[in-house]
Amino acid sequence: MHDFQYKNDTLYCEDVAVPTVAAAVGTPFYLYSAATLTRHFAAFDRAFADIPHLTCFAAKSCANIAILRLFATLGGGADIVSGGELFRARTAGVDPRKIVYSGVGKTADEIRAALTAGILMLNVESEQELAQIQAVAAGMGLKAPVSFRVNPDVDPKTHAYISTGLAKNKFGIPIGEALRVYLAARELPNITIKGVSCHIGSQLTQVSPFVESLAKVKGFIAQLAEQGIGITHLDLGGGLGIRYNAEEPPEPAEYARAIKQELGGLDCTLILEPGRVLVGNAGALVTKVLYTKEGLKKFIIVDAGMNDLARPSLYDAFHLIQAVERPGREQEVADVVGPICETGDFLARNRVMPKAAAGDLLAVMSAGAYGFSMSSNYNSRPRVAEVLVHRDDFHVIRARETHEALIQGESIPDFLRRQDVMALQFPIPFTKMSGTGNDFIFIDHRTPFLTREEMPAFARAVCERRFSVGADGLIFIENSETADFRWQFLNGDGSWAEMCGNGARCAARFAHARGIAPARMRFETVAGLIEAEVTGQSVKLKMTAPTGLRLHEKLTVNGQEQVVHSLNTGVPHAVLFREDIRQAPVLELGRIIRFHEHFQPAGTNVNFVQQQAGNGLIVRTYERGVEGETLACGTGAVASAIIAGLLGQVRPPVAVTTSGGEQLVIHYSLAGQEIAEVYLEGPANFIYEGRLHAEALRSK
Ligand code: LLP
């Protein structure tokens, strides 16, 4: 029946000792016997020799091109079910006129490839597929040869997963509806009706279901004939079972006899699509015992797993497992299991096995069909080698897969180029806003992705002009438990900022526009709770009660006396009045005062203020953190307006013109030196939305 036999207690495949192959190619591997394959094909094919027929090997059962070639050499064709199998069959040299194409889901590309190759026929499985074939054939300007796979609703009495001929299965067109489909197909300009096809299942161990379905199909062919539709081909599919354990399937000759008898004198070419019966017992999976262990049960752990042979796990299928050497030794009951991380990963359970030890070779028999062809890379296990024995020689017909082959075609996309979790955040949506000359980057950080520790470097990088987005500051909007939201506010140099009126107005408008806060809102800052109200593009901020008022202090700077007032409006501000603000040495003098010991250790912002006709002020500010003149500083404008009010120069509300030329309005009430109800009103503008890429953070 097959060519795996013991000689002197060692398993041979034809005239090759299995351990010799194992030593040469390593384990596990599939081992096939060319003699068995040849004999099986011949027995099957000869059984139909007296009628016109074509044996189309079901490539899916064992798709290696060497095996396809072997059957082609013996005069066989191929039954294919995908573009991949078409490619294999063509590569193996199978005559396209001996190729039939089955399968419920052929794509337009696959149909095109099959028509280009000039195959014998496509076995159509639905009306929609017929329409697709018609369209593709029309596009190619040719006629597609087809048969229709009818579903005869016959119970093949096999495993439910491999029954295909029941009405409840997805396969074919119900036989009761098929006539209508044939009549419709006859009208299609790019379809040639060649035949009828049918395949009811696999591993059938009786002939009766075959005969029963053939009887139904014959009746149907007669109906076709009545309508004037003649056919030249009848495809009866595959499905003949083999012996794995105690099954007693019919021999091919018996199967052929029954079919030919039922066929009667039907005048057409019979197509058969055997798979398992040709290759099943012609192949074995050879595996090595890695370890044994004994707990509640005895386990023999081998180097082949469910990824290499899925049938036991998938169908609870039985495969005889033999010791390659000394098969007659003492026996034990064991589970033969693979290395895969699944309890379902077994080759046999509760099996009487020759006592195994690490290093022993085992042969999993009858693995030629649906063995390698169903194997996968699960657990990133390279697919095993396939070896074909020919008399006393063996040939590796598929090399063991390499690790490189495992990842072939895989790549790491650009957004993962950074090797830290931040990479997963990119591209990060942000909003650029401007408030009277200060620009800010806003990031919705309600679902946080940066830690506080990471924020300074991030802010420094993203705020860097010319190399990144560029801004005076970066504001993260986060959830708050006590207010509508809270911010994390950093200066462009990565230092933490406490408060900035311009930033606060932008934050209020951002939060309102995003639905994070109502028009009248409160938000949390390190400088306390800020109240804000959004009206159109303008935002009014309630400022924290100013503290630390000091008027008329005299500082000596470069030998010159300067009169400086100061007030903390959330951040420290120094105020200097000037007659002509355009001439004010904002940068030079500002920097000296900012770092002056009088204001240490916190330092201060420095405002140069000129009174304007009509209750107004012009203010230019040197900003701490920015370390330069900014176009507007809200808290500076507030400090300037309050100090100017205290000095009697203006009355609230005070209009402040900033260096950026924009207007801020400062509201407050004064009772003596008591300052209350301080509001800053001014614009906050959306500039643009963007998405930050990883490259926005150049490493600094
Ligand atoms: N023709 C068609 C349309 C088929 O679908 C099949 C198998 C065959 C022919 C070949 O059938 P065979 O002669 O090999 O029984 N993976 C399962 C078997 C699936 C069979 C699928 N179709 C197993 O390991 O038992």
XYZ file of C-alpha atoms in Angstrom, residues 452 474-475 487-491 495-501 503-504 523-530 544 547 568-573 601-603 605 623-625 635:
41
model
C 5.550 65.780 33.350
C 3.405 75.057 24.641
C 0.170 74.409 26.506
C -3.179 73.306 31.774
C 0.452 72.362 31.754
C 2.161 75.439 30.466
C 5.771 75.557 29.333
C 7.863 78.334 27.875
C 10.945 75.952 31.529
C 7.657 75.731 33.379
C 5.498 78.836 33.087
C 3.100 79.839 35.797
C 0.722 82.189 34.104
C 0.422 84.295 31.003
C -2.620 86.317 30.119
C -1.780 82.078 26.917
C -4.744 81.974 29.265
C -9.392 76.383 34.786
C -6.578 75.201 36.962
C -3.050 76.580 36.739
C -0.140 76.448 39.145
C -0.918 80.118 39.777
C -4.410 79.198 40.967
C -7.844 78.960 39.383
C -8.414 81.238 36.398
C -5.640 86.472 40.439
C 0.365 90.814 45.309
C 2.980 90.248 40.923
C -0.034 89.633 38.681
C 0.472 85.889 38.675
C 4.074 86.326 37.654
C 6.453 89.035 38.833
C 6.484 92.274 36.829
C 15.883 84.354 42.894
C 12.704 84.322 40.787
C 13.741 87.125 38.440
C 9.491 90.423 33.654
C 9.799 88.433 29.123
C 11.495 86.114 31.521
C 11.840 82.648 29.982
C 0.052 90.005 32.885
